[in-house]
Coordinates of C-alpha atoms in Angstrom, one line a residue:
X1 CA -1.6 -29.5 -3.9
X2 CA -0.6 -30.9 -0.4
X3 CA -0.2 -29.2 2.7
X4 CA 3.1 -30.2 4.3
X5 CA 2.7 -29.9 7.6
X6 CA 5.5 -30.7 10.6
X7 CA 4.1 -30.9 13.8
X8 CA 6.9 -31.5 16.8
X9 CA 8.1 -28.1 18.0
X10 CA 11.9 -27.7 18.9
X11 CA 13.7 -27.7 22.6
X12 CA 15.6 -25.2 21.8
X13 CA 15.8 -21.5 20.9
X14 CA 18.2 -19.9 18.3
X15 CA 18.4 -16.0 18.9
X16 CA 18.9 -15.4 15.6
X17 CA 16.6 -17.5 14.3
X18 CA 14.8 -16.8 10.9
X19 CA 15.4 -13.1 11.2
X20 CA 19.2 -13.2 9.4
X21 CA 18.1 -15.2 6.4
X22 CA 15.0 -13.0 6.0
X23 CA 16.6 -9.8 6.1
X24 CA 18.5 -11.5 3.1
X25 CA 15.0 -12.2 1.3
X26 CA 14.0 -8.8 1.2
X27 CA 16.6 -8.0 -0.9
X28 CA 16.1 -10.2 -3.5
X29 CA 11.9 -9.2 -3.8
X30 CA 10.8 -8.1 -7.5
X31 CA 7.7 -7.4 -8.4
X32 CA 5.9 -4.3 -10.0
X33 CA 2.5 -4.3 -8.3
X34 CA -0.1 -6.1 -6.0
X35 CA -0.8 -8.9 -8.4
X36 CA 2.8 -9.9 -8.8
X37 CA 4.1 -11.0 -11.9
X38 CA 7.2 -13.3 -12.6
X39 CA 9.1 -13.5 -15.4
X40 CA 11.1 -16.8 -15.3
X41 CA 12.7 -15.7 -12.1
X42 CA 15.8 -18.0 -11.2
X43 CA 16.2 -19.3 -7.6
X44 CA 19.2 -17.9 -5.6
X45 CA 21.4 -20.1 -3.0
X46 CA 21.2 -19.2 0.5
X47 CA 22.1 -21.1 3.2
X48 CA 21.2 -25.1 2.0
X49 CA 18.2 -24.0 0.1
X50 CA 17.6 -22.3 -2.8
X51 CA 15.1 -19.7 -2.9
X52 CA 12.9 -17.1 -4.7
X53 CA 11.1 -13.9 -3.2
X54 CA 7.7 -13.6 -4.1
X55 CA 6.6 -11.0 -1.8
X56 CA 5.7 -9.1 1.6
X57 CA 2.7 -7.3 2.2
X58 CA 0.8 -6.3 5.6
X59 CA -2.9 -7.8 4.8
X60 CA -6.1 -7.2 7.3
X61 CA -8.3 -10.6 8.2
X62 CA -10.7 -11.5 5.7
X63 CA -14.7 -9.8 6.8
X64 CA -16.6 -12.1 4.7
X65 CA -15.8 -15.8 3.4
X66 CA -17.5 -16.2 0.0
X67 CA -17.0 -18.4 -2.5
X68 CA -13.4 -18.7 -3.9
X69 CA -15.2 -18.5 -7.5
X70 CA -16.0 -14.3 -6.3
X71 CA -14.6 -12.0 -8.5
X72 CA -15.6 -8.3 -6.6
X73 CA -13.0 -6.6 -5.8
X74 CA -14.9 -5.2 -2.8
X75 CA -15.8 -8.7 -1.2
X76 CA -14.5 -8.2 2.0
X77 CA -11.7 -11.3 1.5
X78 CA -8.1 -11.0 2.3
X79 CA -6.5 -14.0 0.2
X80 CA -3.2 -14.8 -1.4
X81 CA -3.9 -16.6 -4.9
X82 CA -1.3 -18.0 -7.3
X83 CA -2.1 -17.8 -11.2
X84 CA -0.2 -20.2 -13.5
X85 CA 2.5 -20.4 -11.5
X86 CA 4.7 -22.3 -13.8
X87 CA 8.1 -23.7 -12.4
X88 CA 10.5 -25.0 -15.0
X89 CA 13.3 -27.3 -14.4
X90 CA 16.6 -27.9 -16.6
X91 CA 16.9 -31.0 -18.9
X92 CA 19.5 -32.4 -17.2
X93 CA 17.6 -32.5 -14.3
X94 CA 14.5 -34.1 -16.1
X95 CA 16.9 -36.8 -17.8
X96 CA 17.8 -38.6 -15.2
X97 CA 14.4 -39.7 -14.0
X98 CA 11.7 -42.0 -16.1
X99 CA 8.4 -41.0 -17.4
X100 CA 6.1 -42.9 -15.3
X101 CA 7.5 -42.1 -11.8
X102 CA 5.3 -40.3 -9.5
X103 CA 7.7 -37.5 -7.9
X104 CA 11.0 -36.8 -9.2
X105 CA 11.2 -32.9 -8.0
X106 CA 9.7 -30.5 -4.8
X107 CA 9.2 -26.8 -4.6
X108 CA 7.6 -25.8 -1.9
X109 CA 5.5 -22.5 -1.6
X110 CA 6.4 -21.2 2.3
X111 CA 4.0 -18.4 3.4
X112 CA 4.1 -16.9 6.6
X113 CA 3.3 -14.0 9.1
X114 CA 6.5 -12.0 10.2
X115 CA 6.1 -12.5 13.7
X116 CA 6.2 -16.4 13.0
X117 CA 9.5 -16.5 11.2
X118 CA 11.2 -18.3 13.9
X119 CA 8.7 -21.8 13.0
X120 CA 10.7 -21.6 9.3
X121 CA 14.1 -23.6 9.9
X122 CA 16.2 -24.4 12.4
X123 CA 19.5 -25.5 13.8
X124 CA 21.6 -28.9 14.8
X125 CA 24.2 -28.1 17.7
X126 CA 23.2 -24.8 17.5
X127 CA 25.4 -24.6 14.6
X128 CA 24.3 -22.4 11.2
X129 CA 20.8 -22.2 10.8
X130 CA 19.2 -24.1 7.9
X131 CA 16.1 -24.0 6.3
X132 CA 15.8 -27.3 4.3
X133 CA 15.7 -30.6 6.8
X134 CA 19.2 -32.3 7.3
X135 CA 19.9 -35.4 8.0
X136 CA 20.7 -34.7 12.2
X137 CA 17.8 -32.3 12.1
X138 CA 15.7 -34.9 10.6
X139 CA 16.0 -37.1 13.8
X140 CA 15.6 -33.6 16.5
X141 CA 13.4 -32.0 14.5
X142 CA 10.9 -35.0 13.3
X143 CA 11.2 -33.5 9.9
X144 CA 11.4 -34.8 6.5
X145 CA 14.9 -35.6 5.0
X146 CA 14.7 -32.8 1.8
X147 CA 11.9 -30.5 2.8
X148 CA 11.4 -27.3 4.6
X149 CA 11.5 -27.2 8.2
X150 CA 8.3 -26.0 9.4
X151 CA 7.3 -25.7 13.0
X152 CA 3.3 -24.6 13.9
X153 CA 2.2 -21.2 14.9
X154 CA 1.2 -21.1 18.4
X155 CA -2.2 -18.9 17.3
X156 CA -3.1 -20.9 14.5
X157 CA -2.1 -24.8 13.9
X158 CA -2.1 -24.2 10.4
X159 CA 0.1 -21.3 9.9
X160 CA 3.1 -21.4 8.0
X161 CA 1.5 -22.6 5.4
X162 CA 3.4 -24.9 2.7
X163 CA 2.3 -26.0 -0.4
X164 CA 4.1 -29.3 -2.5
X165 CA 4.7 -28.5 -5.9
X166 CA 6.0 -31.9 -7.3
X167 CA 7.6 -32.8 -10.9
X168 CA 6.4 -35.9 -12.4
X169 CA 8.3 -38.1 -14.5
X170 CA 10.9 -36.6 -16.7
X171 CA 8.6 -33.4 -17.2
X172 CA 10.4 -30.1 -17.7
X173 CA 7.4 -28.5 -15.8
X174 CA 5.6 -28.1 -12.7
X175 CA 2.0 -25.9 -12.0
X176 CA 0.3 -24.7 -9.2
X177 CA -3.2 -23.1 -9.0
X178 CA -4.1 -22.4 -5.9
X179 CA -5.5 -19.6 -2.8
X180 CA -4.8 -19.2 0.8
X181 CA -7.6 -17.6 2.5
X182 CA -5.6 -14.8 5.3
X183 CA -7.9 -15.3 8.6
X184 CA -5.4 -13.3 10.5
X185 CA -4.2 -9.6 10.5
X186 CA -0.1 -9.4 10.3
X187 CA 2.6 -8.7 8.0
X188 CA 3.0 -11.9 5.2
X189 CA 6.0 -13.1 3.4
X190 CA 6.1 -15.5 0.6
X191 CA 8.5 -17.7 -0.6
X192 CA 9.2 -20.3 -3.3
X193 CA 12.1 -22.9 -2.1
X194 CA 13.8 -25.8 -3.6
X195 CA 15.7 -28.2 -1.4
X196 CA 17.4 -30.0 -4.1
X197 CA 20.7 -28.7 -5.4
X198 CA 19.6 -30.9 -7.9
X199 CA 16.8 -28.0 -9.2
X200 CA 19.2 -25.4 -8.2
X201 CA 18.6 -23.6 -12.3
X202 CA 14.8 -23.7 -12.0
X203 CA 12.9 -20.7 -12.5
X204 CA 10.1 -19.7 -12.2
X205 CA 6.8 -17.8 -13.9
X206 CA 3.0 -16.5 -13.7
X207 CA 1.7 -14.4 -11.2
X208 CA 0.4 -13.8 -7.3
X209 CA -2.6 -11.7 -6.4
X210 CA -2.5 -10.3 -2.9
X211 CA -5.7 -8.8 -2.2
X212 CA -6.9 -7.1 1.1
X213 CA -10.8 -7.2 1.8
X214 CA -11.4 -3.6 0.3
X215 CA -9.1 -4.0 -2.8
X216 CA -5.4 -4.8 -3.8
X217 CA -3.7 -1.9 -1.9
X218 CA -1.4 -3.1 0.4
X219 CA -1.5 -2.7 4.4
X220 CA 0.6 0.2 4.4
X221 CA -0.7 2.4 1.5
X222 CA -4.9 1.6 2.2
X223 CA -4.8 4.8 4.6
X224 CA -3.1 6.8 1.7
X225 CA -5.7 6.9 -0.5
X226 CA -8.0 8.6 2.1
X227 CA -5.3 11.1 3.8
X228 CA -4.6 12.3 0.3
X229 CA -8.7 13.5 0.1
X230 CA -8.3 15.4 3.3
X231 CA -4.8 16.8 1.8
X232 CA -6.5 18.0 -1.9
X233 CA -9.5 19.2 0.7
X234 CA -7.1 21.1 2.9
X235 CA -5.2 22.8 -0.2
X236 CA -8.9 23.7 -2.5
X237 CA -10.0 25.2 0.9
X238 CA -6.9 27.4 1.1
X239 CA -6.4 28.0 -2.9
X240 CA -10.2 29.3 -2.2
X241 CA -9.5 32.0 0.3
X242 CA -6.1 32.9 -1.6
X243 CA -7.8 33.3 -5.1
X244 CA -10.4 35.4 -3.7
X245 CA -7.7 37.9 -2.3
X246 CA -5.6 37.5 -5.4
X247 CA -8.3 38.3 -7.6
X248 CA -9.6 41.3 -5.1
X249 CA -6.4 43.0 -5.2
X250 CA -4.8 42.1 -8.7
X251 CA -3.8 45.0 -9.6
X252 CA -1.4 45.3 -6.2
X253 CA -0.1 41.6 -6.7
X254 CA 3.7 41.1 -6.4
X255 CA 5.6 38.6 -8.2
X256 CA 6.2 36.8 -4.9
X257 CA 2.7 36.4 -4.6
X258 CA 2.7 34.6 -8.4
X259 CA 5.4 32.4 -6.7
X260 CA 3.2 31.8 -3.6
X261 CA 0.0 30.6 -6.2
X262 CA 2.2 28.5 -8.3
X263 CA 3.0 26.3 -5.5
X264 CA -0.9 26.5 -4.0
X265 CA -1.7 25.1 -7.7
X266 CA 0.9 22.5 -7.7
X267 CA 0.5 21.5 -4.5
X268 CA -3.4 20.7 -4.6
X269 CA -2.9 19.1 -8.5
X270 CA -0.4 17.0 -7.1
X271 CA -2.8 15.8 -3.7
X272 CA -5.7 15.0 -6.9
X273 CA -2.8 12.9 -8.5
X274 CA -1.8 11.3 -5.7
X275 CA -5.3 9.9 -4.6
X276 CA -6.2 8.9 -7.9
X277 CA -2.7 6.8 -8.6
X278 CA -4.0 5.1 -5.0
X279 CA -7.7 4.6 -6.4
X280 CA -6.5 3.0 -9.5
X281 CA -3.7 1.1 -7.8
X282 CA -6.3 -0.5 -5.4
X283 CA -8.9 -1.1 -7.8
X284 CA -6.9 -2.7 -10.6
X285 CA -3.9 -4.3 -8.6
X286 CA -1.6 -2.5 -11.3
X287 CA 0.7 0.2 -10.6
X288 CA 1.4 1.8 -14.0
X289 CA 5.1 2.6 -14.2
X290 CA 4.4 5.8 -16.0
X291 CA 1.5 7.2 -13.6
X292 CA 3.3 7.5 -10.9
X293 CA 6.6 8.8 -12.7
X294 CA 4.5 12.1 -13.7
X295 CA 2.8 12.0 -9.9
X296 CA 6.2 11.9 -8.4
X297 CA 7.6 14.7 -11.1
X298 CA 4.8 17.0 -9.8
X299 CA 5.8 16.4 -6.6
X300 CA 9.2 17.0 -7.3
X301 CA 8.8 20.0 -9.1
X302 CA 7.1 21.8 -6.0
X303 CA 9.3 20.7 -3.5
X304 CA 11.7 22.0 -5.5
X305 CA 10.0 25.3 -5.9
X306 CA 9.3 25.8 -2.6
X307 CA 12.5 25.4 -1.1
X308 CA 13.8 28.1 -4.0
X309 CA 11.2 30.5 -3.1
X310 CA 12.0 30.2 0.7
X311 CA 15.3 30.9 -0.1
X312 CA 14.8 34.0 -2.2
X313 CA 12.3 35.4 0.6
X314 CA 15.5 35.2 3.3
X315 CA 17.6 36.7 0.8
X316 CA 15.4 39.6 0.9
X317 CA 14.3 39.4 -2.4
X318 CA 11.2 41.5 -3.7
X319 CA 11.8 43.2 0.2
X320 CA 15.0 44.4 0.2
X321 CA 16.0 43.9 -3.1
X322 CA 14.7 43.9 -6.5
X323 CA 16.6 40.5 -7.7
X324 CA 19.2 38.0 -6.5
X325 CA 21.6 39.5 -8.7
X326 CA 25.1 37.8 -8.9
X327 CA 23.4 34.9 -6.9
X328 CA 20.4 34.2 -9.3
X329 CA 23.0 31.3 -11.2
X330 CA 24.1 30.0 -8.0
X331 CA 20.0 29.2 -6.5
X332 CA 18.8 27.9 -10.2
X333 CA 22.1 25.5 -10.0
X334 CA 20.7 24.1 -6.6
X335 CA 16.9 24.4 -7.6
X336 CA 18.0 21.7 -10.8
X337 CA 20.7 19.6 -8.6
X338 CA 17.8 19.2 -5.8
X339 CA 15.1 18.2 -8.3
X340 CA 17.3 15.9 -9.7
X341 CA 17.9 13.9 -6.4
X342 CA 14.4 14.6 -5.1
X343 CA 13.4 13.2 -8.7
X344 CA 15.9 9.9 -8.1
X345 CA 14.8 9.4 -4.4
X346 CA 11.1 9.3 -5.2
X347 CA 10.8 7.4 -8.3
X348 CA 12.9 4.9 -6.4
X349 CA 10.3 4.7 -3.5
X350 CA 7.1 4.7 -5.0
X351 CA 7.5 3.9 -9.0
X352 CA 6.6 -0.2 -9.1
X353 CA 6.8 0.0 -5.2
X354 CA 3.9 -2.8 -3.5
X355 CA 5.6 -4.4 -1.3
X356 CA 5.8 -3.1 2.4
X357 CA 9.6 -3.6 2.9
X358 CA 11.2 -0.2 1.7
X359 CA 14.0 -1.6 -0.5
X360 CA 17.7 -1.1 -0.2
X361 CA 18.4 0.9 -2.7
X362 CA 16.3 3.9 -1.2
X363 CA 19.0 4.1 1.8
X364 CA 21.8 5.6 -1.1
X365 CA 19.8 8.3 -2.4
X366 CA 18.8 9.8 0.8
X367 CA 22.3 10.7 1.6
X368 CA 22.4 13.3 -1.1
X369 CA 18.5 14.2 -0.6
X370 CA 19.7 14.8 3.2
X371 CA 22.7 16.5 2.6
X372 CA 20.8 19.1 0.3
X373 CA 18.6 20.0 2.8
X374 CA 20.7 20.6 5.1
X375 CA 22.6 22.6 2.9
X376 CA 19.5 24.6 2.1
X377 CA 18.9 25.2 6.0
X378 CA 22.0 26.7 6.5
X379 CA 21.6 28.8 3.3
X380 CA 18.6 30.3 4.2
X381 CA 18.6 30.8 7.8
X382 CA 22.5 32.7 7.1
X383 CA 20.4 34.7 4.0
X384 CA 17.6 35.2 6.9
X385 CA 19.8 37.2 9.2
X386 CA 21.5 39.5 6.6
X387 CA 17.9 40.0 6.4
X388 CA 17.0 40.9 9.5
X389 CA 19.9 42.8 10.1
X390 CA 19.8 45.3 6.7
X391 CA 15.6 45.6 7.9
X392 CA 16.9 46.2 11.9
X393 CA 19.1 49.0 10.7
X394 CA 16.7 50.6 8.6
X395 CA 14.2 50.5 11.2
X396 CA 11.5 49.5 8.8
X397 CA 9.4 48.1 11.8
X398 CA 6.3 46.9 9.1
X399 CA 8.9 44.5 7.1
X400 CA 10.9 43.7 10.1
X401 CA 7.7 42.1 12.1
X402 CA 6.9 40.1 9.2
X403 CA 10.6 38.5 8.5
X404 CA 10.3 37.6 12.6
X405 CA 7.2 35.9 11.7
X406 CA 8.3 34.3 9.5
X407 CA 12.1 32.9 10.8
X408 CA 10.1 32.2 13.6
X409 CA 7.8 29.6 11.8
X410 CA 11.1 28.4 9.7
X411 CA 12.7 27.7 12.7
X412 CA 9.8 25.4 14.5
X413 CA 9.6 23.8 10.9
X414 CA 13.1 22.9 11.4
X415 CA 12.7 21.8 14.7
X416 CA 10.1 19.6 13.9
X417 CA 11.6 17.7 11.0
X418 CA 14.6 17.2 13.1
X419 CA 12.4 15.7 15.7
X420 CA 10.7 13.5 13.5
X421 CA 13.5 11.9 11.5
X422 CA 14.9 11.1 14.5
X423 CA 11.4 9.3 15.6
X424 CA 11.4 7.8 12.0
X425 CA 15.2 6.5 12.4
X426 CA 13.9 5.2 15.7
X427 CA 10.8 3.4 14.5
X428 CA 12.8 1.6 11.2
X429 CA 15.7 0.9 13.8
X430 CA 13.1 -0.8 16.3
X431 CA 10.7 -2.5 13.6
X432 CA 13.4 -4.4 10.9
X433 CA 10.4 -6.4 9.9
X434 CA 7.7 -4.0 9.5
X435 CA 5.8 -5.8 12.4
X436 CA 4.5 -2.3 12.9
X437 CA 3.1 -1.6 9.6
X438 CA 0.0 -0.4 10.6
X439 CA 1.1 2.5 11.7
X440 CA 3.8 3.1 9.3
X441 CA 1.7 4.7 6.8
X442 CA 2.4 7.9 9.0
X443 CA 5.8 8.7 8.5
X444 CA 5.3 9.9 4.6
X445 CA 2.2 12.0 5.4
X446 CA 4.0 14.2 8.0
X447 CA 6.2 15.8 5.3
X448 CA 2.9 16.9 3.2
X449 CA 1.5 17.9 6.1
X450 CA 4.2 20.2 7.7
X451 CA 4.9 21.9 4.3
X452 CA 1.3 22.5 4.1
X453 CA 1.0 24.7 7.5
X454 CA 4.3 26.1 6.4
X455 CA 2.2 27.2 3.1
X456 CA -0.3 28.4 5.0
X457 CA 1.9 30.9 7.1
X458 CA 3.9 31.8 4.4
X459 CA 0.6 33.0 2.5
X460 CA -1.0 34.5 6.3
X461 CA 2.3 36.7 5.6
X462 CA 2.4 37.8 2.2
X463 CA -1.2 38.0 1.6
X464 CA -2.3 39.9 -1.4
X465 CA -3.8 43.2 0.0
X466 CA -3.7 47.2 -0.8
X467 CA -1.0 47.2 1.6
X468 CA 1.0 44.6 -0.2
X469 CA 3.3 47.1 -1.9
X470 CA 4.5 48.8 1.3
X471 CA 6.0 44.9 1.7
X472 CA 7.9 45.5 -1.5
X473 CA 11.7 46.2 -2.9
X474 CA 12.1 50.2 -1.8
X475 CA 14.1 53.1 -3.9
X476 CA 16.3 53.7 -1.1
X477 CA 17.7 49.7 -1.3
X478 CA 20.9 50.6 -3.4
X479 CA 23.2 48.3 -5.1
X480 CA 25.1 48.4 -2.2
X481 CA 23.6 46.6 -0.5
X482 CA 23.1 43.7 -3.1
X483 CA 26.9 43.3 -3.6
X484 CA 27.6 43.0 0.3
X485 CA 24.5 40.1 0.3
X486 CA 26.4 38.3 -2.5
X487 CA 29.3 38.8 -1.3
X488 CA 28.0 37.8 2.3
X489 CA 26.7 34.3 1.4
X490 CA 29.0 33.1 -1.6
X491 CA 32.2 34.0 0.7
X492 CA 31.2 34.4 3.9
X493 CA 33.3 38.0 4.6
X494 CA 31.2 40.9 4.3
X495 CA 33.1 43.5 2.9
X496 CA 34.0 46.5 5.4
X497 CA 34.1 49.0 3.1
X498 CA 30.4 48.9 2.5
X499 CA 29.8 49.0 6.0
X500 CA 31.5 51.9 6.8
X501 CA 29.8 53.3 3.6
X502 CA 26.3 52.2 4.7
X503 CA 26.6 53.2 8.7
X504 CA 27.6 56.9 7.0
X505 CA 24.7 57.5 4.7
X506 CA 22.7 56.2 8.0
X507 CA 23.9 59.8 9.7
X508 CA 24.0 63.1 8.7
X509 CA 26.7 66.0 9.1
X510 CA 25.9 66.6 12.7
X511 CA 26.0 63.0 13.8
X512 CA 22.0 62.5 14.5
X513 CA 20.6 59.5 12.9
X514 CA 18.8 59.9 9.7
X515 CA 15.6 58.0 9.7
X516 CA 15.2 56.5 6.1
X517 CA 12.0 55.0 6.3
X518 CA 10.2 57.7 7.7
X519 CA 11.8 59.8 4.3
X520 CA 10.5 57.0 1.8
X521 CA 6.7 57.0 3.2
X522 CA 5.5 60.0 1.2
X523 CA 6.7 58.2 -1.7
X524 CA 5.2 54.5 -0.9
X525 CA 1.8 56.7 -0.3
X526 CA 2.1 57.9 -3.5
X527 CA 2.9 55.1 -5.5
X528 CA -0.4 52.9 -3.5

């Protein structure tokens, strides 16, 4: 295969350059996994070309050059190969050339880094931009008449590269075996174009194998695979010291505490999963479809719990109540709505996800995921007052001091996340062509690692102890007290009746203050 190369530069500067039709690409990019496969893949029009996504990944600069015949994995070569890439043209379009003629049919195979996309097409009269060479552009450009316009990298002569596929005679097919060596660090894009409308139903097959000098994982995800050891580290370390108070002080366990374990479990099994599905990805260049489906379910499936259980703790429950009562339908109906979207949004991001581009369809299910959230916020901080306020007028200083504690850390939670999609909205905004993607990797992490110290205070809190019933539900919680909560967060009017009720059993015929906690200590004594 040839190298097209064109080699006069252009006087001029288009400010939208390359970027407009690229953004376009990425739409169009379908593959399942670092060697990408193609399953007769037809060529759509854009512009005066007509072209076929075969990828972006961020790739690091080969360490080593060995020979291309090298099959390790761990070599320390960064390369782009293509396997049987098999392009196949309609029969019309064969028919109307002869057998023994040379060329009768181009594709051409553009790669290039993302902060070169300006050298890929260009513009006559700073009209539309085009990518295949027109006539007028033929004679400001220096280009050929048919082809893509290509313009050198200013750090590297060679770069874009462009590889000539050519039919031959009245041949249905095309082939092309062949590897690019990646001397340079930077974010790659490949492309398979056709200037002639001519070819416009050719499609293509085979595969691409984008490899990174320690294995197939790209740019982006390599730093996963090692954050998620620290992360399974960080949650055997604290399933350790929990265990050992769980199993010290069984007998005084509270069915909160179950809750708190449950997550602790399922959040270190799903850390194991997540580095594994990473070790495998890397090592094999496949990304099994139904892997990462049960990796993401786990995930799921604890967020899930977790929110739930944050949301019974504000409502009091196992504290200042024995169950959610009337409410218990309502939190199970948002537990299964938010696992659902969590579920959607997650198997959309990661399931078959390689490329570095986040795809499109990710930006429509984080509406609802967002909008849950927020709804949960609002739910549990509202719950989280009730709270505070049934626990304030009780003067039950012991369970009061904890639920501070503990709004406290919901609240710097909150801000936090706030802060941070705001810096992740600001990075996407500033980096449309993941230029950046080095540090990228980042912006997933931070939500494992703020629910983890979240975890962590939640189980400082409500650690198992002989004191951990003095925490719990007391006799002197009546039903009351229930109804007003339910009736507090489904409608938002608290009824007056129970107030006035509740402020009279609070005094006693000669108007002092009856102090109810003091009166239920003998009996918490007795029952530790």
């Amino acid at each position: 295969m040839d190298l097209a190369i064109q080699t006069r530069r252009s006087a001029w500067a288009n400010p939208f350059s390359f970027a407009s039709l690229f953004s376009v690409f990425c739409i169009f990019i379908t593959t399942d996994a670092s060697i990408h496969f193609y399953h007769n893949e037809p060529f759509r029009e854009v512009g005066n070309a007509y072209l076929l996504a075969g990828g972006s990944e961020g790739l690091l600069a080969s360490l080593t050059y060995t020979s291309l015949s090298d099959t390790r994995i761990h070599d320390g070569r960064s390369y782009i190969r293509f396997e049987n890439i098999t392009f196949q043209r309609s029969k019309a379009a064969a028919a109307e050339h002869k057998p023994m003629e040379y060329s009768t049919g181009l594709v051409q195979v553009v790669i290039f880094e993302a902060v070169d996309r300006d050298n890929i097409g260009g513009s006559a009269y700073g009209g539309q931009r085009a990518i295949c060479c027109t006539p007028d552009l033929a004679k400001m450009e220096g280009c050929k008449k048919g082809q893509v316009i290509r313009r050198r990298s200013v750090t590297d002569i060679n770069w874009p590269v462009i590889l000539n596929v050519r039919f031959s005679g009245n041949y249905l097919t095309a082939m092309l075996d062949d590897e690019v060596s990646i001397t340079k660090t930077g974010m790659y894009n490949l492309f398979f174009v056709v200037c002639d409308p001519k070819l416009n139903e050719t499609v293509m097959s085979g595969k691409t194998i984008w490899k990174n000098p320690d294995g197939y994982l790209p740019g982006r995800m390599a730093p996963l695979k090692n954050f998620y050891i620290f992360m399974a580290a960080a949650y055997l370390c604290l399933s350790i010291i929990w265990f050992l108070q769980y199993l010290r002080f069984w007998k005084d366990i509270l069915q909160l505490q179950h809750c708190i374990t449950a997550i602790i479990v399922l959040g270190l099994f799903e850390m194991i999963l997540w580095h594994f599905e990473y070790v495998n990805f890397n090592d094999t260049g496949i990304r099994p479809v139904v892997v990462t489906t049960w990796v993401v379910t786990v995930g799921a499936t604890r967020k899930t719990i977790s929110r739930l259980i944050i949301l019974s703790v504000s409502m009091g429950y196992g504290v200042v109540r024995p169950t959610l009562g009337g409410l218990t339908s309502k939190v199970l109906l948002l537990g299964i709505t938010y696992f659902l979207a969590s579920e959607l949004l997650d198997v959309t991001e990661y399931v078959g996800t390689i490329n570095d581009i986040s795809g499109r369809a990710r930006l429509l299910l984080v509406l609802p995921n967002a909008f849950l959230n927020a709804f949960l916020v609002v739910w549990i901080f509202t719950s989280l007052s009730r709270t505070l306020e049934q626990l304030q007028a009780k003067r039950s200083s012991v369970k009061l001091d904890i639920y501070r504690k503990f709004s406290n850390a919901l609240a710097v939670t909150v801000i936090c996340s706030l802060a941070w999609i705001v810096y992740e909205v600001y990075f996407k905004a500033t980096d449309p062509f993941n230029e950046r993607w080095q540090s990228a990797w980042i912006i997933t992490p931070f939500w494992d690692i703020i629910a983890f110290a979240l975890l962590c205070v939640i189980c400082y809190l409500w650690a198992p102890s002989q004191s951990s019933r003095r925490y719990a539900y007391s006799d002197e919680v009546g039903d009351e007290s229930d109804d007003e909560e339910a009736q507090s967060l489904t409608n938002g009017k608290p009824r007056s009746e129970l107030r006035l009720a509740k402020q009279e059993k609070n005094f006693g015929d000669d108007g002092a203050p009856l102090d109810q906690e003091d009166e239920s200590e003998p009996e918490e004594g007795k029952r530790e």
